[in-house]
Short mmCIF file of C-alpha atoms in Angstrom, two decimals:
data_model
loop_
_atom_site.label_atom_id
_atom_site.label_comp_id
_atom_site.label_asym_id
_atom_site.label_seq_id
_atom_site.Cartn_x
_atom_site.Cartn_y
_atom_site.Cartn_z
CA UNK A 740 -45.88 5.31 11.19
CA UNK A 741 -42.57 7.12 11.49
CA UNK A 742 -40.78 8.50 8.48
CA UNK A 743 -37.20 9.72 8.80
CA UNK A 744 -34.42 10.57 6.37
CA UNK A 745 -30.66 10.34 6.41
CA UNK A 746 -28.43 12.37 4.08
CA UNK A 747 -24.78 11.48 3.66
CA UNK A 748 -22.89 14.40 2.07
CA UNK A 749 -19.71 12.75 0.89
CA UNK A 750 -16.84 14.32 -1.00
CA UNK A 751 -17.75 12.56 -4.22
CA UNK A 752 -21.38 11.44 -3.88
CA UNK A 753 -24.37 12.59 -1.89
CA UNK A 754 -26.54 9.71 -0.69
CA UNK A 755 -30.04 9.94 0.71
CA UNK A 756 -32.22 7.32 2.41
CA UNK A 757 -35.86 7.54 3.46
CA UNK A 758 -37.07 5.08 6.12
CA UNK A 759 -40.58 4.16 7.10
CA UNK A 760 -40.79 2.45 10.49
CA UNK A 761 -37.12 1.53 10.24
CA UNK A 762 -37.30 -0.01 6.77
CA UNK A 763 -35.68 1.59 3.76
CA UNK A 764 -38.44 2.73 1.40
CA UNK A 765 -36.48 5.09 -0.80
CA UNK A 766 -32.90 6.03 -1.63
CA UNK A 767 -30.92 8.09 -4.12
CA UNK A 768 -27.27 8.68 -5.03
CA UNK A 769 -25.99 11.73 -6.93
CA UNK A 770 -22.48 13.01 -7.64
CA UNK A 771 -21.52 15.90 -5.36
CA UNK A 772 -21.95 19.19 -7.18
CA UNK A 773 -20.66 22.70 -6.57
CA UNK A 774 -23.59 23.49 -4.30
CA UNK A 775 -23.70 20.83 -1.60
CA UNK A 776 -26.97 22.03 -0.08
CA UNK A 777 -28.79 22.03 -3.43
CA UNK A 778 -27.43 18.58 -4.31
CA UNK A 779 -28.58 17.25 -0.94
CA UNK A 780 -32.09 18.68 -1.46
CA UNK A 781 -32.22 17.06 -4.90
CA UNK A 782 -31.12 13.69 -3.50
CA UNK A 783 -33.72 13.86 -0.76
CA UNK A 784 -36.38 14.74 -3.34
CA UNK A 785 -35.49 11.69 -5.44
CA UNK A 786 -35.47 9.39 -2.43
CA UNK A 787 -38.89 10.71 -1.41
CA UNK A 788 -40.23 10.15 -4.92
CA UNK A 789 -39.10 6.52 -4.74
CA UNK A 790 -40.73 6.19 -1.31
CA UNK A 791 -43.90 7.77 -2.70
CA UNK A 792 -44.22 10.30 0.11
CA UNK A 793 -43.87 14.06 0.39
CA UNK A 794 -41.33 16.18 2.23
CA UNK A 795 -43.91 17.26 4.82
CA UNK A 796 -44.35 13.75 6.26
CA UNK A 797 -40.68 13.41 7.26
CA UNK A 798 -40.48 13.70 11.00
CA UNK A 799 -36.76 14.08 11.32
CA UNK A 800 -33.69 14.40 9.08
CA UNK A 801 -30.12 13.67 10.16
CA UNK A 802 -27.17 14.60 7.98
CA UNK A 803 -23.73 13.04 7.99
CA UNK A 804 -20.57 12.96 5.89
CA UNK A 805 -17.91 15.60 5.54
CA UNK A 806 -20.40 18.18 4.24
CA UNK A 807 -23.01 17.43 6.92
CA UNK A 808 -23.11 20.97 8.28
CA UNK A 809 -23.95 22.39 4.86
CA UNK A 810 -27.34 20.62 4.68
CA UNK A 811 -29.35 23.40 6.30
CA UNK A 812 -32.65 21.52 6.14
CA UNK A 813 -31.45 18.71 8.44
CA UNK A 814 -32.58 18.65 12.07
CA UNK A 815 -29.19 17.56 13.31
CA UNK A 816 -25.96 16.02 12.11
CA UNK A 817 -23.69 13.23 13.22
CA UNK A 818 -20.15 12.09 12.34
CA UNK A 819 -19.87 9.60 9.50
CA UNK A 820 -18.14 7.13 11.81
CA UNK A 821 -21.15 6.95 14.15
CA UNK A 822 -23.61 6.93 11.27
CA UNK A 823 -21.71 4.16 9.52
CA UNK A 824 -21.49 2.03 12.66
CA UNK A 825 -25.24 2.54 13.22
CA UNK A 826 -25.98 1.58 9.60
CA UNK A 827 -23.88 -1.56 9.85
CA UNK A 828 -25.61 -2.57 13.05
CA UNK A 829 -28.86 -2.45 11.09
CA UNK A 830 -27.78 -3.80 7.67
CA UNK A 831 -25.52 -6.45 9.17
CA UNK A 832 -27.71 -7.42 12.12
CA UNK A 833 -27.42 -11.09 13.09
CA UNK A 834 -24.05 -11.23 11.31
CA UNK A 835 -21.97 -10.37 14.36
CA UNK A 836 -19.90 -7.71 12.60
CA UNK A 837 -16.71 -6.86 14.50
CA UNK A 838 -14.74 -4.91 11.90
CA UNK A 839 -16.01 -2.35 9.40
CA UNK A 840 -13.91 -1.16 6.49
CA UNK A 841 -15.53 1.82 4.82
CA UNK A 842 -13.93 3.41 1.77
CA UNK A 843 -15.10 6.88 0.89
CA UNK A 844 -14.27 9.16 -1.99
CA UNK A 845 -11.63 11.09 -0.06
CA UNK A 846 -11.17 9.10 3.11
CA UNK A 847 -11.09 5.63 4.58
CA UNK A 848 -12.39 4.44 7.90
CA UNK A 849 -11.82 1.26 9.85
CA UNK A 850 -14.12 0.72 12.83
CA UNK A 851 -13.83 -2.01 15.45
CA UNK A 852 -17.03 -3.13 17.20
CA UNK A 853 -17.46 -5.23 20.33
CA UNK A 854 -19.80 -8.25 20.61
CA UNK A 855 -22.78 -5.96 21.17
CA UNK A 856 -22.02 -3.87 18.12
CA UNK A 857 -20.68 -0.91 20.10
CA UNK A 858 -17.80 1.02 18.64
CA UNK A 859 -14.57 0.38 20.55
CA UNK A 860 -11.90 1.76 18.25
CA UNK A 861 -11.49 3.37 14.86
CA UNK A 862 -8.91 4.71 12.46
CA UNK A 863 -9.41 7.23 9.73
CA UNK A 864 -7.30 8.43 6.85
CA UNK A 865 -8.39 11.69 5.31
CA UNK A 866 -4.93 13.16 4.86
CA UNK A 867 -3.71 11.15 1.91
CA UNK A 868 -5.49 10.07 -1.28
CA UNK A 869 -3.76 6.67 -1.31
CA UNK A 870 -6.24 3.98 -0.36
CA UNK A 871 -9.34 6.08 -1.00
CA UNK A 872 -11.99 5.98 -3.69
CA UNK A 873 -10.24 8.88 -5.36
CA UNK A 874 -7.24 6.65 -6.01
CA UNK A 875 -9.39 4.28 -8.06
CA UNK A 876 -11.27 7.08 -9.78
CA UNK A 877 -8.17 8.98 -10.92
CA UNK A 878 -6.36 5.86 -12.13
CA UNK A 879 -9.46 4.61 -13.97
CA UNK A 880 -9.51 7.90 -15.83
CA UNK A 881 -5.78 7.63 -16.46
CA UNK A 882 -6.36 4.21 -18.04
CA UNK A 883 -9.44 5.34 -19.90
CA UNK A 884 -11.60 2.68 -18.30
CA UNK A 885 -15.06 3.55 -16.90
CA UNK A 886 -15.02 3.18 -13.10
CA UNK A 887 -17.79 0.57 -13.19
CA UNK A 888 -15.77 -1.65 -15.53
CA UNK A 889 -12.65 -1.69 -13.38
CA UNK A 890 -13.86 -4.58 -11.23
CA UNK A 891 -15.03 -7.03 -13.90
CA UNK A 892 -12.00 -6.24 -16.08
CA UNK A 893 -9.51 -6.84 -13.27
CA UNK A 894 -10.91 -10.32 -12.65
CA UNK A 895 -9.53 -11.36 -16.03
CA UNK A 896 -6.01 -10.65 -14.82
CA UNK A 897 -3.64 -13.61 -14.88
CA UNK A 898 -0.52 -11.83 -13.68
CA UNK A 899 -1.22 -8.61 -11.76
CA UNK A 900 1.52 -5.99 -11.86
CA UNK A 901 2.95 -4.61 -8.67
CA UNK A 902 2.27 -0.89 -8.21
CA UNK A 903 5.32 0.21 -6.24
CA UNK A 904 4.37 3.81 -5.46
CA UNK A 905 2.05 4.88 -2.66
CA UNK A 906 1.20 8.44 -3.65
CA UNK A 907 -1.62 8.80 -6.15
CA UNK A 908 0.29 11.39 -8.14
CA UNK A 909 3.25 9.04 -8.51
CA UNK A 910 0.97 6.09 -9.20
CA UNK A 911 -0.50 8.07 -12.09
CA UNK A 912 2.86 8.27 -13.82
CA UNK A 913 3.66 4.70 -12.88
CA UNK A 914 0.44 3.55 -14.53
CA UNK A 915 1.17 5.67 -17.61
CA UNK A 916 4.57 3.99 -17.85
CA UNK A 917 3.06 0.54 -17.40
CA UNK A 918 0.55 1.20 -20.19
CA UNK A 919 3.39 2.45 -22.39
CA UNK A 920 5.48 -0.65 -21.57
CA UNK A 921 2.66 -2.81 -22.90
CA UNK A 922 1.23 -4.37 -19.75
CA UNK A 923 -2.37 -5.46 -20.16
CA UNK A 924 -5.11 -3.27 -18.75
CA UNK A 925 -6.51 -6.02 -16.57
CA UNK A 926 -3.12 -6.76 -14.99
CA UNK A 927 -2.56 -3.08 -14.23
CA UNK A 928 -6.06 -2.64 -12.80
CA UNK A 929 -5.71 -5.66 -10.55
CA UNK A 930 -2.39 -4.16 -9.43
CA UNK A 931 -4.20 -0.93 -8.60
CA UNK A 932 -6.82 -2.80 -6.56
CA UNK A 933 -4.08 -4.63 -4.70
CA UNK A 934 -2.27 -1.39 -3.93
CA UNK A 935 -5.43 0.05 -2.38
CA UNK A 936 -6.06 -3.20 -0.50
CA UNK A 937 -2.52 -3.18 0.91
CA UNK A 938 -3.02 0.30 2.34
CA UNK A 939 -6.45 -0.51 3.76
CA UNK A 940 -5.42 -3.76 5.36
CA UNK A 941 -2.32 -2.17 6.91
CA UNK A 942 -4.61 0.43 8.46
CA UNK A 943 -7.16 -2.17 9.57
CA UNK A 944 -4.45 -4.22 11.26
CA UNK A 945 -3.64 -1.26 13.49
CA UNK A 946 -7.23 -1.20 14.69
CA UNK A 947 -7.46 -4.98 14.92
CA UNK A 948 -9.33 -7.30 12.56
CA UNK A 949 -11.93 -9.73 13.84
CA UNK A 950 -14.53 -11.76 11.95
CA UNK A 951 -17.07 -10.80 10.62
CA UNK A 952 -15.55 -8.08 8.44
CA UNK A 953 -18.06 -5.74 6.84
CA UNK A 954 -16.96 -3.86 3.71
CA UNK A 955 -18.88 -0.80 2.52
CA UNK A 956 -18.61 2.55 0.76
CA UNK A 957 -18.80 3.12 -3.01
CA UNK A 958 -15.62 1.16 -3.92
CA UNK A 959 -17.11 -1.94 -2.24
CA UNK A 960 -19.30 -2.20 -5.36
CA UNK A 961 -16.12 -2.99 -7.27
CA UNK A 962 -15.82 -6.79 -7.38
CA UNK A 963 -12.09 -6.62 -8.12
CA UNK A 964 -11.57 -4.47 -5.06
CA UNK A 965 -13.46 -7.02 -2.93
CA UNK A 966 -11.28 -9.85 -4.28
CA UNK A 967 -8.07 -7.92 -3.65
CA UNK A 968 -9.20 -7.10 -0.12
CA UNK A 969 -10.09 -10.68 0.71
CA UNK A 970 -6.77 -11.82 -0.70
CA UNK A 971 -4.85 -9.33 1.38
CA UNK A 972 -6.91 -9.99 4.52
CA UNK A 973 -6.81 -13.74 4.13
CA UNK A 974 -10.48 -13.94 5.08
CA UNK A 975 -13.94 -13.43 3.64
CA UNK A 976 -15.85 -10.22 4.04
CA UNK A 977 -19.52 -9.38 4.03
CA UNK A 978 -20.43 -6.87 1.34
CA UNK A 979 -23.99 -5.49 1.54
CA UNK A 980 -26.05 -5.28 -1.65
CA UNK A 981 -26.03 -1.46 -1.50
CA UNK A 982 -22.67 -0.59 0.05
CA UNK A 983 -22.95 3.09 -0.86
CA UNK A 984 -25.99 3.88 1.28
CA UNK A 985 -25.08 2.17 4.58
CA UNK A 986 -23.98 5.44 6.19
CA UNK A 987 -27.07 7.34 5.01
CA UNK A 988 -29.19 4.48 6.35
CA UNK A 989 -27.40 4.84 9.66
CA UNK A 990 -28.18 8.56 9.70
CA UNK A 991 -31.90 7.88 9.02
CA UNK A 992 -31.89 5.35 11.89
CA UNK A 993 -30.24 7.83 14.22
CA UNK A 994 -33.03 10.27 13.33
CA UNK A 995 -35.61 7.67 14.25
CA UNK A 996 -33.69 6.73 17.43
CA UNK A 997 -33.92 10.39 18.42
CA UNK A 998 -37.71 10.38 17.90
CA UNK A 999 -38.07 7.37 20.15
CA UNK A 1000 -36.14 9.21 22.79
CA UNK B 859 37.88 20.32 -26.39
CA UNK B 860 37.03 17.37 -24.18
CA UNK B 861 33.36 17.06 -23.36
CA UNK B 862 31.60 15.22 -20.58
CA UNK B 863 27.87 14.76 -20.60
CA UNK B 864 25.59 14.55 -17.61
CA UNK B 865 21.98 13.58 -18.14
CA UNK B 866 19.47 13.83 -15.33
CA UNK B 867 16.26 11.98 -16.21
CA UNK B 868 13.84 13.46 -13.72
CA UNK B 869 10.23 12.61 -13.13
CA UNK B 870 8.98 15.76 -14.83
CA UNK B 871 11.93 17.20 -16.76
CA UNK B 872 15.09 15.76 -18.22
CA UNK B 873 18.15 17.95 -17.98
CA UNK B 874 21.31 17.56 -20.01
CA UNK B 875 24.63 19.29 -19.47
CA UNK B 876 27.80 19.31 -21.54
CA UNK B 877 30.79 20.03 -19.37
CA UNK B 878 34.25 20.90 -20.52
CA UNK B 879 37.16 21.10 -18.10
CA UNK B 880 38.22 24.25 -19.97
CA UNK B 881 34.92 26.07 -20.10
CA UNK B 882 32.60 24.63 -17.47
CA UNK B 883 29.04 24.13 -18.71
CA UNK B 884 29.31 24.73 -22.45
CA UNK B 885 25.76 23.65 -23.31
CA UNK B 886 22.62 22.59 -21.53
CA UNK B 887 19.14 21.47 -22.46
CA UNK B 888 15.92 20.77 -20.57
CA UNK B 889 12.89 18.95 -21.85
CA UNK B 890 9.74 17.48 -20.39
CA UNK B 891 10.29 13.79 -19.59
CA UNK B 892 8.22 11.56 -21.88
CA UNK B 893 7.29 7.92 -21.38
CA UNK B 894 9.77 6.93 -24.10
CA UNK B 895 12.85 7.72 -22.02
CA UNK B 896 15.36 6.11 -24.32
CA UNK B 897 14.06 7.88 -27.44
CA UNK B 898 13.86 11.21 -25.65
CA UNK B 899 17.41 10.92 -24.31
CA UNK B 900 18.73 10.07 -27.78
CA UNK B 901 17.09 13.01 -29.45
CA UNK B 902 18.32 15.33 -26.71
CA UNK B 903 21.83 14.05 -27.19
CA UNK B 904 21.62 14.68 -30.94
CA UNK B 905 20.35 18.21 -30.36
CA UNK B 906 22.87 19.20 -27.71
CA UNK B 907 25.80 17.84 -29.73
CA UNK B 908 24.93 20.04 -32.70
CA UNK B 909 27.91 22.26 -33.30
CA UNK B 910 30.18 20.00 -31.28
CA UNK B 911 32.36 17.17 -32.48
CA UNK B 912 30.96 13.86 -31.28
CA UNK B 913 34.49 12.45 -31.02
CA UNK B 914 35.19 15.00 -28.27
CA UNK B 915 32.51 13.42 -26.10
CA UNK B 916 34.52 11.38 -23.62
CA UNK B 917 31.78 9.98 -21.46
CA UNK B 918 28.12 10.14 -20.53
CA UNK B 919 26.89 9.73 -16.96
CA UNK B 920 23.18 9.39 -16.30
CA UNK B 921 21.29 10.10 -13.13
CA UNK B 922 17.72 10.67 -11.96
CA UNK B 923 14.77 8.35 -11.66
CA UNK B 924 15.02 7.21 -15.28
CA UNK B 925 18.80 6.91 -15.40
CA UNK B 926 18.79 3.22 -16.28
CA UNK B 927 16.81 3.89 -19.43
CA UNK B 928 19.65 5.88 -20.98
CA UNK B 929 21.22 3.16 -23.08
CA UNK B 930 24.16 5.23 -24.30
CA UNK B 931 25.43 6.23 -20.87
CA UNK B 932 28.74 4.85 -19.61
CA UNK B 933 27.80 5.07 -15.97
CA UNK B 934 24.72 5.64 -13.83
CA UNK B 935 24.77 7.42 -10.51
CA UNK B 936 21.95 7.95 -8.03
CA UNK B 937 20.36 11.38 -7.91
CA UNK B 938 21.73 11.85 -4.40
CA UNK B 939 25.35 11.21 -5.40
CA UNK B 940 25.06 13.42 -8.47
CA UNK B 941 23.28 16.24 -6.72
CA UNK B 942 25.79 16.30 -3.90
CA UNK B 943 28.64 16.44 -6.42
CA UNK B 944 26.99 19.29 -8.31
CA UNK B 945 26.23 21.19 -5.11
CA UNK B 946 29.80 20.77 -3.88
CA UNK B 947 31.07 22.08 -7.21
CA UNK B 948 28.89 25.12 -6.84
CA UNK B 949 29.86 25.87 -3.26
CA UNK B 950 32.32 23.70 -1.39
CA UNK B 951 31.32 25.27 1.94
CA UNK B 952 27.78 23.89 1.75
CA UNK B 953 26.63 21.89 4.76
CA UNK B 954 23.32 20.65 3.44
CA UNK B 955 22.24 20.39 -0.18
CA UNK B 956 18.55 20.04 -0.88
CA UNK B 957 17.30 18.70 -4.18
CA UNK B 958 13.71 19.83 -4.65
CA UNK B 959 12.68 17.65 -7.54
CA UNK B 960 9.49 16.92 -9.41
CA UNK B 961 8.67 13.74 -7.50
CA UNK B 962 10.78 13.91 -4.39
CA UNK B 963 12.79 16.01 -2.01
CA UNK B 964 16.25 14.87 -0.98
CA UNK B 965 18.35 16.60 1.61
CA UNK B 966 21.96 15.51 2.03
CA UNK B 967 24.66 16.57 4.42
CA UNK B 968 27.92 17.17 2.62
CA UNK B 969 31.08 16.76 4.61
CA UNK B 970 34.22 18.84 4.24
CA UNK B 971 35.59 16.78 1.39
CA UNK B 972 32.32 16.48 -0.47
CA UNK B 973 31.37 13.19 1.11
CA UNK B 974 27.70 12.60 1.87
CA UNK B 975 27.51 11.83 5.56
CA UNK B 976 23.74 11.74 5.98
CA UNK B 977 20.63 12.14 3.87
CA UNK B 978 16.88 12.25 4.19
CA UNK B 979 14.40 11.86 1.42
CA UNK B 980 10.74 12.09 0.82
CA UNK B 981 9.88 10.13 -2.26
CA UNK B 982 6.77 8.41 -0.98
CA UNK B 983 4.45 11.38 -1.01
CA UNK B 984 4.13 14.08 -3.67
CA UNK B 985 3.20 16.80 -1.21
CA UNK B 986 5.78 19.56 -1.30
CA UNK B 987 7.39 18.37 -4.53
CA UNK B 988 7.43 19.89 -7.99
CA UNK B 989 4.35 18.04 -9.09
CA UNK B 990 2.44 19.52 -6.16
CA UNK B 991 3.17 22.95 -7.62
CA UNK B 992 2.40 21.75 -11.15
CA UNK B 993 -0.93 20.24 -10.17
CA UNK B 994 -2.14 23.15 -8.07
CA UNK B 995 -0.94 25.76 -10.58
CA UNK B 996 -2.86 23.87 -13.26
CA UNK B 997 -5.98 23.98 -11.10
CA UNK B 998 -5.50 27.75 -10.96
CA UNK B 999 -4.85 27.96 -14.67
CA UNK B 1000 -1.44 29.49 -14.01
CA UNK B 1001 1.80 28.52 -15.74
CA UNK B 1002 3.75 26.66 -13.04
CA UNK B 1003 6.89 28.58 -13.94
CA UNK B 1004 5.10 31.80 -13.00
CA UNK B 1005 3.64 30.39 -9.75
CA UNK B 1006 6.56 31.85 -7.80
CA UNK B 1007 6.51 35.42 -9.07
CA UNK B 1008 2.73 35.71 -8.92
CA UNK B 1009 2.66 34.51 -5.31
CA UNK B 1010 5.04 37.29 -4.31
CA UNK B 1011 2.28 39.80 -5.11
CA UNK B 1012 0.14 38.43 -2.32
CA UNK B 1013 -0.61 40.55 0.72
CA UNK B 1014 -2.66 38.02 2.67
CA UNK B 1015 -1.83 34.40 1.80
CA UNK B 1016 -4.61 31.85 2.06
CA UNK B 1017 -4.14 28.91 4.38
CA UNK B 1018 -4.12 25.59 2.49
CA UNK B 1019 -5.50 22.88 4.78
CA UNK B 1020 -4.86 19.78 2.72
CA UNK B 1021 -1.42 18.25 2.59
CA UNK B 1022 -2.21 15.70 -0.10
CA UNK B 1023 -1.61 16.99 -3.64
CA UNK B 1024 -4.83 15.48 -4.92
CA UNK B 1025 -6.93 16.96 -2.13
CA UNK B 1026 -5.13 20.32 -2.28
CA UNK B 1027 -6.04 20.48 -5.97
CA UNK B 1028 -9.74 20.22 -5.06
CA UNK B 1029 -9.27 22.71 -2.26
CA UNK B 1030 -7.79 25.18 -4.74
CA UNK B 1031 -10.77 24.69 -7.06
CA UNK B 1032 -13.17 25.50 -4.24
CA UNK B 1033 -11.09 28.53 -3.21
CA UNK B 1034 -11.35 29.85 -6.77
CA UNK B 1035 -15.11 29.24 -6.66
CA UNK B 1036 -15.26 31.33 -3.50
CA UNK B 1037 -13.55 34.18 -5.32
CA UNK B 1038 -10.17 34.05 -3.59
CA UNK B 1039 -7.33 35.79 -5.39
CA UNK B 1040 -4.90 33.69 -7.39
CA UNK B 1041 -1.83 35.29 -5.80
CA UNK B 1042 -3.14 34.62 -2.30
CA UNK B 1043 -3.87 30.97 -3.10
CA UNK B 1044 -0.46 30.53 -4.74
CA UNK B 1045 1.25 32.15 -1.77
CA UNK B 1046 -0.56 29.72 0.54
CA UNK B 1047 0.51 26.78 -1.61
CA UNK B 1048 4.13 27.92 -1.80
CA UNK B 1049 4.17 28.45 1.96
CA UNK B 1050 2.96 24.91 2.43
CA UNK B 1051 5.71 23.55 0.17
CA UNK B 1052 8.26 25.63 2.08
CA UNK B 1053 6.94 24.36 5.42
CA UNK B 1054 7.19 20.74 4.31
CA UNK B 1055 10.68 21.05 2.88
CA UNK B 1056 11.75 23.25 5.78
CA UNK B 1057 10.67 20.59 8.27
CA UNK B 1058 12.78 17.98 6.45
CA UNK B 1059 15.81 20.26 6.41
CA UNK B 1060 15.36 21.42 10.00
CA UNK B 1061 15.24 17.81 11.13
CA UNK B 1062 18.87 17.54 10.02
CA UNK B 1063 19.88 20.24 12.51
CA UNK B 1064 22.32 22.14 10.38
CA UNK B 1065 24.51 24.95 11.61
CA UNK B 1066 25.98 25.75 8.22
CA UNK B 1067 25.04 26.89 4.76
CA UNK B 1068 22.16 25.31 2.89
CA UNK B 1069 21.96 25.01 -0.88
CA UNK B 1070 18.61 24.59 -2.59
CA UNK B 1071 18.52 23.17 -6.07
CA UNK B 1072 16.21 21.23 -8.33
CA UNK B 1073 13.46 22.73 -10.45
CA UNK B 1074 11.39 23.91 -7.48
CA UNK B 1075 14.22 26.27 -6.48
CA UNK B 1076 13.23 28.35 -9.52
CA UNK B 1077 10.04 29.22 -7.65
CA UNK B 1078 10.78 32.50 -5.89
CA UNK B 1079 7.75 32.09 -3.62
CA UNK B 1080 8.99 28.77 -2.25
CA UNK B 1081 12.51 30.12 -1.79
CA UNK B 1082 11.26 33.17 0.10
CA UNK B 1083 9.08 30.86 2.24
CA UNK B 1084 12.14 28.71 2.94
CA UNK B 1085 14.05 31.79 4.11
CA UNK B 1086 11.31 32.32 6.66
CA UNK B 1087 11.14 28.70 7.81
CA UNK B 1088 14.90 28.05 7.87
CA UNK B 1089 16.91 30.53 9.86
CA UNK B 1090 20.16 29.86 8.02
CA UNK B 1091 22.33 31.08 5.21
CA UNK B 1092 20.60 29.94 2.00
CA UNK B 1093 22.21 29.59 -1.44
CA UNK B 1094 20.35 29.04 -4.69
CA UNK B 1095 22.42 28.49 -7.84
CA UNK B 1096 21.52 30.47 -10.92
CA UNK B 1097 20.26 27.38 -12.76
CA UNK B 1098 19.16 25.23 -9.83
CA UNK B 1099 17.60 22.57 -12.05
CA UNK B 1100 20.99 21.72 -13.57
CA UNK B 1101 22.80 20.84 -10.32
CA UNK B 1102 22.14 17.10 -10.66
CA UNK B 1103 23.09 16.92 -14.35
CA UNK B 1104 26.27 18.90 -13.76
CA UNK B 1105 27.12 16.64 -10.85
CA UNK B 1106 26.62 13.61 -13.08
CA UNK B 1107 28.94 15.07 -15.74
CA UNK B 1108 31.56 15.72 -13.08
CA UNK B 1109 31.33 12.10 -11.95
CA UNK B 1110 32.64 10.97 -15.33
CA UNK B 1111 35.35 8.39 -14.92
CA UNK B 1112 38.61 9.76 -16.24
CA UNK B 1113 37.59 13.41 -16.03
CA UNK B 1114 40.45 14.15 -13.61
CA UNK B 1115 43.12 13.22 -16.17
CA UNK B 1116 42.40 16.22 -18.27
CA UNK B 1117 41.41 18.56 -15.47
CA UNK B 1118 43.27 21.85 -15.41
CA UNK B 1119 46.00 21.95 -12.83
CA UNK B 1120 45.63 25.59 -11.78
CA UNK B 1121 42.59 24.96 -9.62
CA UNK B 1122 43.97 23.14 -6.63
CA UNK B 1123 40.71 22.81 -4.79
CA UNK B 1124 39.19 21.09 -7.78
CA UNK B 1125 42.07 18.63 -7.78
CA UNK B 1126 41.40 17.66 -4.20
CA UNK B 1127 37.72 17.20 -4.90
CA UNK B 1128 38.27 15.13 -8.00
CA UNK B 1129 40.81 12.78 -6.52
CA UNK B 1130 38.43 12.22 -3.67
CA UNK B 1131 35.58 11.36 -5.98
CA UNK B 1132 37.86 9.11 -7.95
CA UNK B 1133 38.62 7.24 -4.77
CA UNK B 1134 34.96 6.81 -4.08
CA UNK B 1135 34.34 5.64 -7.61
CA UNK B 1136 37.37 3.38 -7.52
CA UNK B 1137 39.11 5.09 -10.46
CA UNK B 1138 42.88 4.53 -10.39
#
């Protein structure tokens, strides 16, 4: 029996996964706090509680995400791109995934895989908030709609508005103006999802899009976002049941790969 | 007294100027732009006209992002046209005029006769604009109008790594948590703004004088950063935020008819603008 853990220290959420013989037995997700290391320890503790095992039985821990070096208790760390690709190869095995679109809280990644699931190309945006989870989060707050309700609400839209600005700061005032002008919440929210989708798909096209497209990261839980993406892509995507923990799962697998040697 | 009104509906502030050919700017007013542009513009007009005779008001020209919302204006001009006109009025020897606004930076090359021969804008990204300063100053709990002076107290500016306004805001929060000094953070932010605007201006390869206007030009930290980044003669008008509104007022159709004759240079400029505007 081999028990490993993967911790994904993202800008917005810290995700932890505990694996027993390469099956997920525990996971946890917590908003990123001031103290990254403490948050990561807490997340690991919760994931272990769910798995019903203690810290001492973990043979290896791999951290990933932009705060990966802060998790002092990890044995090693790996870039989120590699961890994500590893996670997709596991979660999406037998699917033949060739393109991964991963939206994070403060960045976006598009990864191209070959037929064997090896990474051949990737693109990353961590310079601009447009097209990231933060874009959705800030505008949800601006509209006074809980983030989790954005998706279901947007599906009621009959006539989505066109968000013309790219920058999140400008989009904030644009949305305020749209609300003032009396546009319905659902039409504005669908417009927001489409704006994010436009950015993401433009980026994905540079890398090259091939079926099957795998969509993960926190915003992939948003059903409206998935619809907007599929619309913009003109093809279906595969969205895993737990899109937030794919990268942490990949990190846990990399830890167990390392044990196998 | 004949009066000409220029109203510049900016993304953050709306500026209004009353211009008289006899006395120059006789009144001006600035207010935070609200979502109800039309209502805000009307109430500003009422307030600025207090003490003046409304029948003296010959025309109203609107400019800025929200210019089309000003129902009572006779004419709308783009912010580039208006700013260039205002900058030329301020200093006819200017080669490049830079409007550092709340939501965008616009640099225009002004030819000998006041004609815009080239321009570059950044209105896609808020980095380096007024709202970048607003947002980061807010994260520091500093009045954005004081962001400039405070930054000048810094001895060792921090380096801001994020370009994006939203990410820089979080970076500032974590710098504060690490106990960095406000003046050092502000100096780092102002330097970044200066670097971004400086790069835009330097890409126009100017040999001449450069005028900086728009609300951001009130920030002494940014202006001093610009002096470092741009190795040229730099001019900043006393009320840099009013350049666009003044330019709009000066673009009033018919203004030339009552213009004083003694200023010959002004005559040349006006007839030129009339030609551009198609005024006979």
